Amino acid sequence: MTANNCWRTAPADALNGEITVPGDKSISHRAIMLGALAEGVSEVSGFLEGEDCLATMHAFQAMGVPIHHHGEGKVTIEGQGLQGLEAPDQALDVGNSGTSMRLMAGVLAGQAFDSVLVGDHSLMRRPMARVTEPLNKMGARIHTSETGTAPIAIQAAQLRGIDYALPVASAQLKSCLLFAGLYAQGRTMLHDCGVSRDHSERMLQGFGVDLIIDGTTIGIEGGQRLRGREVVVPGDVSSAAFFIVAALIAPQADVLIHNVGMNPTRAAVIDILQAMGGDITILNARESGGEPVADLRVKSSQLRGITIDPRLVPIAIDEFPVIFVAAACAQGVTRATDLAELRVKESDRLAVMAAGLQACGVRCDEGESSLTIEGGGLLGGATIDSDGDHRIAMSFAVAGVVAREPITINNCATVASSFPNFRELAVSLGMHIEVNDA
Ligand code: S3P
């Protein structure tokens, strides 16, 4: 068993203190990718040193890009230009990271060399046809397994721009096609993009690329050159969300979280928790490196159940596991719909969260793409398996703040994919999470 793989919680009376969460995962991936494709040097600070982003870094190093990792979130990338990548001498293994696989498929589709993308057990069962089908329409030569999963085998090809309506509001799909669009002849126009995180658009523009943005249509002209730059990565709101909920549900809490990314296409979790009655004060709102950031002060609150606006789902997509924990602690019923995408994340988050909450004694009703949670009862202890999903493990660690008996959480090692120092920060605030590796 991997060390630090099993956690056991105990209730916490009071959470207090100030923390800074690690850098944003989505922005860290994109900084490596675009820095590698740029001409000149890019200096990154606030880079998330989690396994997912390190997998992206190692993949680009394997394609000949000199990337110097200085530690403490500092990375220097010697960009090689759009045509400067070299053929990797083996399959690129991106571990647990769906963002690496889907965004890199877009970059690799237009290269003059062949490549193969693989990942861990969880990633190898996630749907990849959503990116390979439109890439093939662009002239890519890509193959997945018969069921549309990795390995993704990519042959050298010259891409051409297409007009494409996105069937799902996915930032990974949108970003994949925008990156492929850099390599395409002509213009790539993406329609019906919906609202999903816009870090790729912001960062492409920051690297000097012109985009056509018109409502829900985004276009990119192929062949544009990127110029190396400084990238300042804000704290990850998805990581902050665990401590926001922990503070809201704790009997007493006053917690300050510094430097949290507040991009409106990402931070709907704050709106949802405020609508539930959460006492979250946004302080010192400012802009840093082209992204809005703020400090958040969170106090213990009596939450109430709400019906979550389905339009907020794509912009709070990664926070639903911990929002469900908040709902379990709220007075009344919380209803969330349009959650089908949760089924194809690192685990089937709808099923795994419903089963875990039920094991803790919470009444919930799982629909095909919905979850209704009856909050307000006392949470009991349980043994939960995260199914190898970092956000499930951290969500039940948060539930442990109020559960009367310990929650034992198995399969926690993947927390290192997005939040290596989660337990350390949790303990510093007063949460009780023991490592229980027998
Ligand atoms: C991400 C987009 C989201 C999110 C993932 C990171 C990104 O996925 O769940 O953790 O960085 O673009 P989808 O775009 O597939 O919803």
PDB file of C-alpha atoms in Angstrom, residues 214-391:
ATOM      1  CA  ASP A 214     -18.179  36.504 -30.205  1.00  0.00           C
ATOM      2  CA  GLY A 215     -20.706  35.343 -27.645  1.00  0.00           C
ATOM      3  CA  THR A 216     -20.368  31.586 -27.382  1.00  0.00           C
ATOM      4  CA  THR A 217     -18.207  31.351 -30.521  1.00  0.00           C
ATOM      5  CA  ILE A 218     -14.413  31.317 -30.257  1.00  0.00           C
ATOM      6  CA  GLY A 219     -12.138  31.347 -33.291  1.00  0.00           C
ATOM      7  CA  ILE A 220      -8.405  31.032 -33.828  1.00  0.00           C
ATOM      8  CA  GLU A 221      -6.316  31.562 -36.960  1.00  0.00           C
ATOM      9  CA  GLY A 222      -3.640  28.890 -37.435  1.00  0.00           C
ATOM     10  CA  GLY A 223       0.103  29.533 -37.471  1.00  0.00           C
ATOM     11  CA  GLN A 224       0.178  32.368 -34.927  1.00  0.00           C
ATOM     12  CA  ARG A 225       3.408  32.582 -32.971  1.00  0.00           C
ATOM     13  CA  LEU A 226       3.510  32.718 -29.181  1.00  0.00           C
ATOM     14  CA  ARG A 227       5.941  34.934 -27.301  1.00  0.00           C
ATOM     15  CA  GLY A 228       7.448  33.774 -23.966  1.00  0.00           C
ATOM     16  CA  ARG A 229       6.241  35.722 -20.929  1.00  0.00           C
ATOM     17  CA  GLU A 230       5.894  35.743 -17.182  1.00  0.00           C
ATOM     18  CA  VAL A 231       2.991  33.678 -15.801  1.00  0.00           C
ATOM     19  CA  VAL A 232       1.801  34.256 -12.236  1.00  0.00           C
ATOM     20  CA  VAL A 233      -0.457  31.389 -11.146  1.00  0.00           C
ATOM     21  CA  PRO A 234      -3.085  32.243  -8.508  1.00  0.00           C
ATOM     22  CA  GLY A 235      -4.169  29.867  -5.725  1.00  0.00           C
ATOM     23  CA  ASP A 236      -6.582  27.159  -6.846  1.00  0.00           C
ATOM     24  CA  VAL A 237     -10.204  27.938  -5.936  1.00  0.00           C
ATOM     25  CA  SER A 238     -10.985  24.222  -6.306  1.00  0.00           C
ATOM     26  CA  SER A 239      -8.479  23.492  -3.512  1.00  0.00           C
ATOM     27  CA  ALA A 240      -9.684  26.441  -1.428  1.00  0.00           C
ATOM     28  CA  ALA A 241     -13.234  25.032  -1.668  1.00  0.00           C
ATOM     29  CA  PHE A 242     -12.380  22.186   0.722  1.00  0.00           C
ATOM     30  CA  PHE A 243     -11.379  24.604   3.467  1.00  0.00           C
ATOM     31  CA  ILE A 244     -14.236  26.980   2.714  1.00  0.00           C
ATOM     32  CA  VAL A 245     -16.737  24.174   3.321  1.00  0.00           C
ATOM     33  CA  ALA A 246     -14.776  22.851   6.324  1.00  0.00           C
ATOM     34  CA  ALA A 247     -14.944  26.311   7.938  1.00  0.00           C
ATOM     35  CA  LEU A 248     -18.639  26.789   7.109  1.00  0.00           C
ATOM     36  CA  ILE A 249     -19.711  23.494   8.689  1.00  0.00           C
ATOM     37  CA  ALA A 250     -17.377  23.535  11.728  1.00  0.00           C
ATOM     38  CA  PRO A 251     -19.073  24.517  15.021  1.00  0.00           C
ATOM     39  CA  GLN A 252     -16.729  27.488  15.294  1.00  0.00           C
ATOM     40  CA  ALA A 253     -14.481  28.832  12.576  1.00  0.00           C
ATOM     41  CA  ASP A 254     -12.729  31.913  11.340  1.00  0.00           C
ATOM     42  CA  VAL A 255     -10.384  31.121   8.482  1.00  0.00           C
ATOM     43  CA  LEU A 256      -8.551  33.400   6.049  1.00  0.00           C
ATOM     44  CA  ILE A 257      -7.472  31.963   2.693  1.00  0.00           C
ATOM     45  CA  HIS A 258      -5.014  34.120   0.768  1.00  0.00           C
ATOM     46  CA  ASN A 259      -4.639  34.650  -2.974  1.00  0.00           C
ATOM     47  CA  VAL A 260      -7.525  32.560  -4.324  1.00  0.00           C
ATOM     48  CA  GLY A 261      -8.260  32.641  -8.075  1.00  0.00           C
ATOM     49  CA  MET A 262     -11.695  34.233  -8.557  1.00  0.00           C
ATOM     50  CA  ASN A 263     -12.102  33.922 -12.312  1.00  0.00           C
ATOM     51  CA  PRO A 264     -15.883  34.165 -12.848  1.00  0.00           C
ATOM     52  CA  THR A 265     -15.798  31.075 -15.087  1.00  0.00           C
ATOM     53  CA  ARG A 266     -14.356  29.088 -12.187  1.00  0.00           C
ATOM     54  CA  ALA A 267     -15.541  30.463  -8.870  1.00  0.00           C
ATOM     55  CA  ALA A 268     -19.291  29.686  -8.867  1.00  0.00           C
ATOM     56  CA  VAL A 269     -18.710  27.526  -5.791  1.00  0.00           C
ATOM     57  CA  ILE A 270     -18.527  30.784  -3.815  1.00  0.00           C
ATOM     58  CA  ASP A 271     -21.922  31.916  -5.188  1.00  0.00           C
ATOM     59  CA  ILE A 272     -23.478  28.532  -4.437  1.00  0.00           C
ATOM     60  CA  LEU A 273     -22.180  28.446  -0.857  1.00  0.00           C
ATOM     61  CA  GLN A 274     -23.196  32.067  -0.263  1.00  0.00           C
ATOM     62  CA  ALA A 275     -26.699  31.246  -1.562  1.00  0.00           C
ATOM     63  CA  MET A 276     -26.751  28.457   1.038  1.00  0.00           C
ATOM     64  CA  GLY A 277     -26.115  31.083   3.710  1.00  0.00           C
ATOM     65  CA  GLY A 278     -22.334  30.702   3.923  1.00  0.00           C
ATOM     66  CA  ASP A 279     -20.498  33.589   5.565  1.00  0.00           C
ATOM     67  CA  ILE A 280     -17.738  34.178   3.008  1.00  0.00           C
ATOM     68  CA  THR A 281     -16.265  37.661   2.715  1.00  0.00           C
ATOM     69  CA  ILE A 282     -14.294  38.552  -0.395  1.00  0.00           C
ATOM     70  CA  LEU A 283     -11.388  40.787   0.593  1.00  0.00           C
ATOM     71  CA  ASN A 284      -8.774  42.655  -1.347  1.00  0.00           C
ATOM     72  CA  ALA A 285     -10.137  41.717  -4.802  1.00  0.00           C
ATOM     73  CA  ARG A 286      -7.423  42.419  -7.365  1.00  0.00           C
ATOM     74  CA  GLU A 287      -5.929  41.175 -10.618  1.00  0.00           C
ATOM     75  CA  SER A 288      -2.753  39.100 -10.782  1.00  0.00           C
ATOM     76  CA  GLY A 289      -1.181  37.781 -13.985  1.00  0.00           C
ATOM     77  CA  GLY A 290      -4.349  38.342 -16.023  1.00  0.00           C
ATOM     78  CA  GLU A 291      -6.622  36.510 -13.546  1.00  0.00           C
ATOM     79  CA  PRO A 292      -8.853  37.972 -10.802  1.00  0.00           C
ATOM     80  CA  VAL A 293      -7.811  36.953  -7.267  1.00  0.00           C
ATOM     81  CA  ALA A 294      -8.962  37.752  -3.728  1.00  0.00           C
ATOM     82  CA  ASP A 295      -8.506  36.703  -0.110  1.00  0.00           C
ATOM     83  CA  LEU A 296     -11.468  34.900   1.438  1.00  0.00           C
ATOM     84  CA  ARG A 297     -12.553  35.095   5.060  1.00  0.00           C
ATOM     85  CA  VAL A 298     -14.858  32.248   6.017  1.00  0.00           C
ATOM     86  CA  LYS A 299     -16.809  31.840   9.237  1.00  0.00           C
ATOM     87  CA  SER A 300     -18.889  29.059  10.673  1.00  0.00           C
ATOM     88  CA  SER A 301     -22.465  29.311   9.315  1.00  0.00           C
ATOM     89  CA  GLN A 302     -25.841  27.650   9.511  1.00  0.00           C
ATOM     90  CA  LEU A 303     -26.272  26.532   5.919  1.00  0.00           C
ATOM     91  CA  ARG A 304     -29.644  25.937   4.250  1.00  0.00           C
ATOM     92  CA  GLY A 305     -30.521  23.661   1.342  1.00  0.00           C
ATOM     93  CA  ILE A 306     -31.072  25.221  -2.092  1.00  0.00           C
ATOM     94  CA  THR A 307     -31.833  24.257  -5.672  1.00  0.00           C
ATOM     95  CA  ILE A 308     -28.612  24.813  -7.573  1.00  0.00           C
ATOM     96  CA  ASP A 309     -28.973  26.737 -10.840  1.00  0.00           C
ATOM     97  CA  PRO A 310     -27.917  24.250 -13.578  1.00  0.00           C
ATOM     98  CA  ARG A 311     -26.150  27.064 -15.435  1.00  0.00           C
ATOM     99  CA  LEU A 312     -23.599  27.120 -12.619  1.00  0.00           C
ATOM    100  CA  VAL A 313     -22.700  23.439 -13.038  1.00  0.00           C
ATOM    101  CA  PRO A 314     -19.914  23.787 -15.680  1.00  0.00           C
ATOM    102  CA  ILE A 315     -18.328  26.648 -13.706  1.00  0.00           C
ATOM    103  CA  ALA A 316     -18.296  24.779 -10.399  1.00  0.00           C
ATOM    104  CA  ILE A 317     -17.815  21.322 -11.896  1.00  0.00           C
ATOM    105  CA  ASP A 318     -14.887  20.173  -9.738  1.00  0.00           C
ATOM    106  CA  GLU A 319     -16.389  21.488  -6.508  1.00  0.00           C
ATOM    107  CA  PHE A 320     -19.547  19.348  -6.493  1.00  0.00           C
ATOM    108  CA  PRO A 321     -18.166  16.602  -4.244  1.00  0.00           C
ATOM    109  CA  VAL A 322     -17.512  19.118  -1.464  1.00  0.00           C
ATOM    110  CA  ILE A 323     -20.704  21.084  -2.233  1.00  0.00           C
ATOM    111  CA  PHE A 324     -22.552  17.795  -1.537  1.00  0.00           C
ATOM    112  CA  VAL A 325     -20.858  17.674   1.871  1.00  0.00           C
ATOM    113  CA  ALA A 326     -22.050  21.230   2.550  1.00  0.00           C
ATOM    114  CA  ALA A 327     -25.554  20.156   1.468  1.00  0.00           C
ATOM    115  CA  ALA A 328     -25.483  17.216   3.884  1.00  0.00           C
ATOM    116  CA  CYS A 329     -24.800  19.711   6.700  1.00  0.00           C
ATOM    117  CA  ALA A 330     -27.408  22.268   5.573  1.00  0.00           C
ATOM    118  CA  GLN A 331     -30.926  22.506   6.957  1.00  0.00           C
ATOM    119  CA  GLY A 332     -33.391  21.289   4.324  1.00  0.00           C
ATOM    120  CA  VAL A 333     -33.080  19.784   0.885  1.00  0.00           C
ATOM    121  CA  THR A 334     -30.476  20.594  -1.775  1.00  0.00           C
ATOM    122  CA  ARG A 335     -31.227  19.662  -5.359  1.00  0.00           C
ATOM    123  CA  ALA A 336     -28.675  19.631  -8.172  1.00  0.00           C
ATOM    124  CA  THR A 337     -29.383  18.632 -11.772  1.00  0.00           C
ATOM    125  CA  ASP A 338     -27.461  18.474 -15.093  1.00  0.00           C
ATOM    126  CA  LEU A 339     -24.634  16.611 -13.395  1.00  0.00           C
ATOM    127  CA  ALA A 340     -23.952  13.968 -16.091  1.00  0.00           C
ATOM    128  CA  GLU A 341     -20.338  15.148 -16.486  1.00  0.00           C
ATOM    129  CA  LEU A 342     -19.637  14.193 -12.862  1.00  0.00           C
ATOM    130  CA  ARG A 343     -19.922  10.565 -13.918  1.00  0.00           C
ATOM    131  CA  VAL A 344     -16.848  10.788 -16.170  1.00  0.00           C
ATOM    132  CA  LYS A 345     -14.383  12.532 -13.868  1.00  0.00           C
ATOM    133  CA  GLU A 346     -11.552  10.778 -12.018  1.00  0.00           C
ATOM    134  CA  SER A 347     -14.348   8.566 -10.652  1.00  0.00           C
ATOM    135  CA  ASP A 348     -18.119   8.477 -11.117  1.00  0.00           C
ATOM    136  CA  ARG A 349     -18.444  11.330  -8.626  1.00  0.00           C
ATOM    137  CA  LEU A 350     -22.221  11.203  -8.533  1.00  0.00           C
ATOM    138  CA  ALA A 351     -22.329   7.531  -7.551  1.00  0.00           C
ATOM    139  CA  VAL A 352     -19.280   7.571  -5.265  1.00  0.00           C
ATOM    140  CA  MET A 353     -20.428  10.665  -3.339  1.00  0.00           C
ATOM    141  CA  ALA A 354     -24.014   9.417  -3.001  1.00  0.00           C
ATOM    142  CA  ALA A 355     -22.818   6.043  -1.703  1.00  0.00           C
ATOM    143  CA  GLY A 356     -20.319   7.636   0.697  1.00  0.00           C
ATOM    144  CA  LEU A 357     -22.823  10.115   2.114  1.00  0.00           C
ATOM    145  CA  GLN A 358     -25.392   7.339   2.535  1.00  0.00           C
ATOM    146  CA  ALA A 359     -22.777   5.322   4.412  1.00  0.00           C
ATOM    147  CA  CYS A 360     -22.451   8.329   6.774  1.00  0.00           C
ATOM    148  CA  GLY A 361     -26.231   8.212   7.321  1.00  0.00           C
ATOM    149  CA  VAL A 362     -27.208  11.038   4.935  1.00  0.00           C
ATOM    150  CA  ARG A 363     -30.387  10.527   2.917  1.00  0.00           C
ATOM    151  CA  CYS A 364     -29.826  11.206  -0.732  1.00  0.00           C
ATOM    152  CA  ASP A 365     -31.478  10.281  -3.971  1.00  0.00           C
ATOM    153  CA  GLU A 366     -29.219   9.716  -6.964  1.00  0.00           C
ATOM    154  CA  GLY A 367     -30.813  10.252 -10.387  1.00  0.00           C
ATOM    155  CA  GLU A 368     -29.179   9.641 -13.746  1.00  0.00           C
ATOM    156  CA  SER A 369     -27.752  13.159 -13.747  1.00  0.00           C
ATOM    157  CA  SER A 370     -29.040  14.619 -10.495  1.00  0.00           C
ATOM    158  CA  LEU A 371     -28.608  14.389  -6.762  1.00  0.00           C
ATOM    159  CA  THR A 372     -31.042  15.381  -4.035  1.00  0.00           C
ATOM    160  CA  ILE A 373     -29.633  15.560  -0.520  1.00  0.00           C
ATOM    161  CA  GLU A 374     -31.656  15.834   2.671  1.00  0.00           C
ATOM    162  CA  GLY A 375     -29.428  17.827   4.968  1.00  0.00           C
ATOM    163  CA  GLY A 376     -29.500  18.650   8.603  1.00  0.00           C
ATOM    164  CA  GLY A 377     -29.188  15.222  10.195  1.00  0.00           C
ATOM    165  CA  LEU A 378     -26.130  14.211  12.160  1.00  0.00           C
ATOM    166  CA  LEU A 379     -23.369  12.587  10.148  1.00  0.00           C
ATOM    167  CA  GLY A 380     -22.067   9.281  11.426  1.00  0.00           C
ATOM    168  CA  GLY A 381     -18.784   7.516  10.829  1.00  0.00           C
ATOM    169  CA  ALA A 382     -18.151   5.214   7.880  1.00  0.00           C
ATOM    170  CA  THR A 383     -15.433   3.615   5.819  1.00  0.00           C
ATOM    171  CA  ILE A 384     -15.221   5.198   2.383  1.00  0.00           C
ATOM    172  CA  ASP A 385     -13.225   4.214  -0.671  1.00  0.00           C
ATOM    173  CA  SER A 386     -12.317   7.254  -2.762  1.00  0.00           C
ATOM    174  CA  ASP A 387     -12.120   5.095  -5.911  1.00  0.00           C
ATOM    175  CA  GLY A 388      -8.726   6.713  -6.437  1.00  0.00           C
ATOM    176  CA  ASP A 389     -10.307  10.156  -6.783  1.00  0.00           C
ATOM    177  CA  HIS A 390      -8.467  12.990  -5.011  1.00  0.00           C
ATOM    178  CA  ARG A 391     -11.532  15.198  -4.662  1.00  0.00           C
TER     179      ARG A 391
END
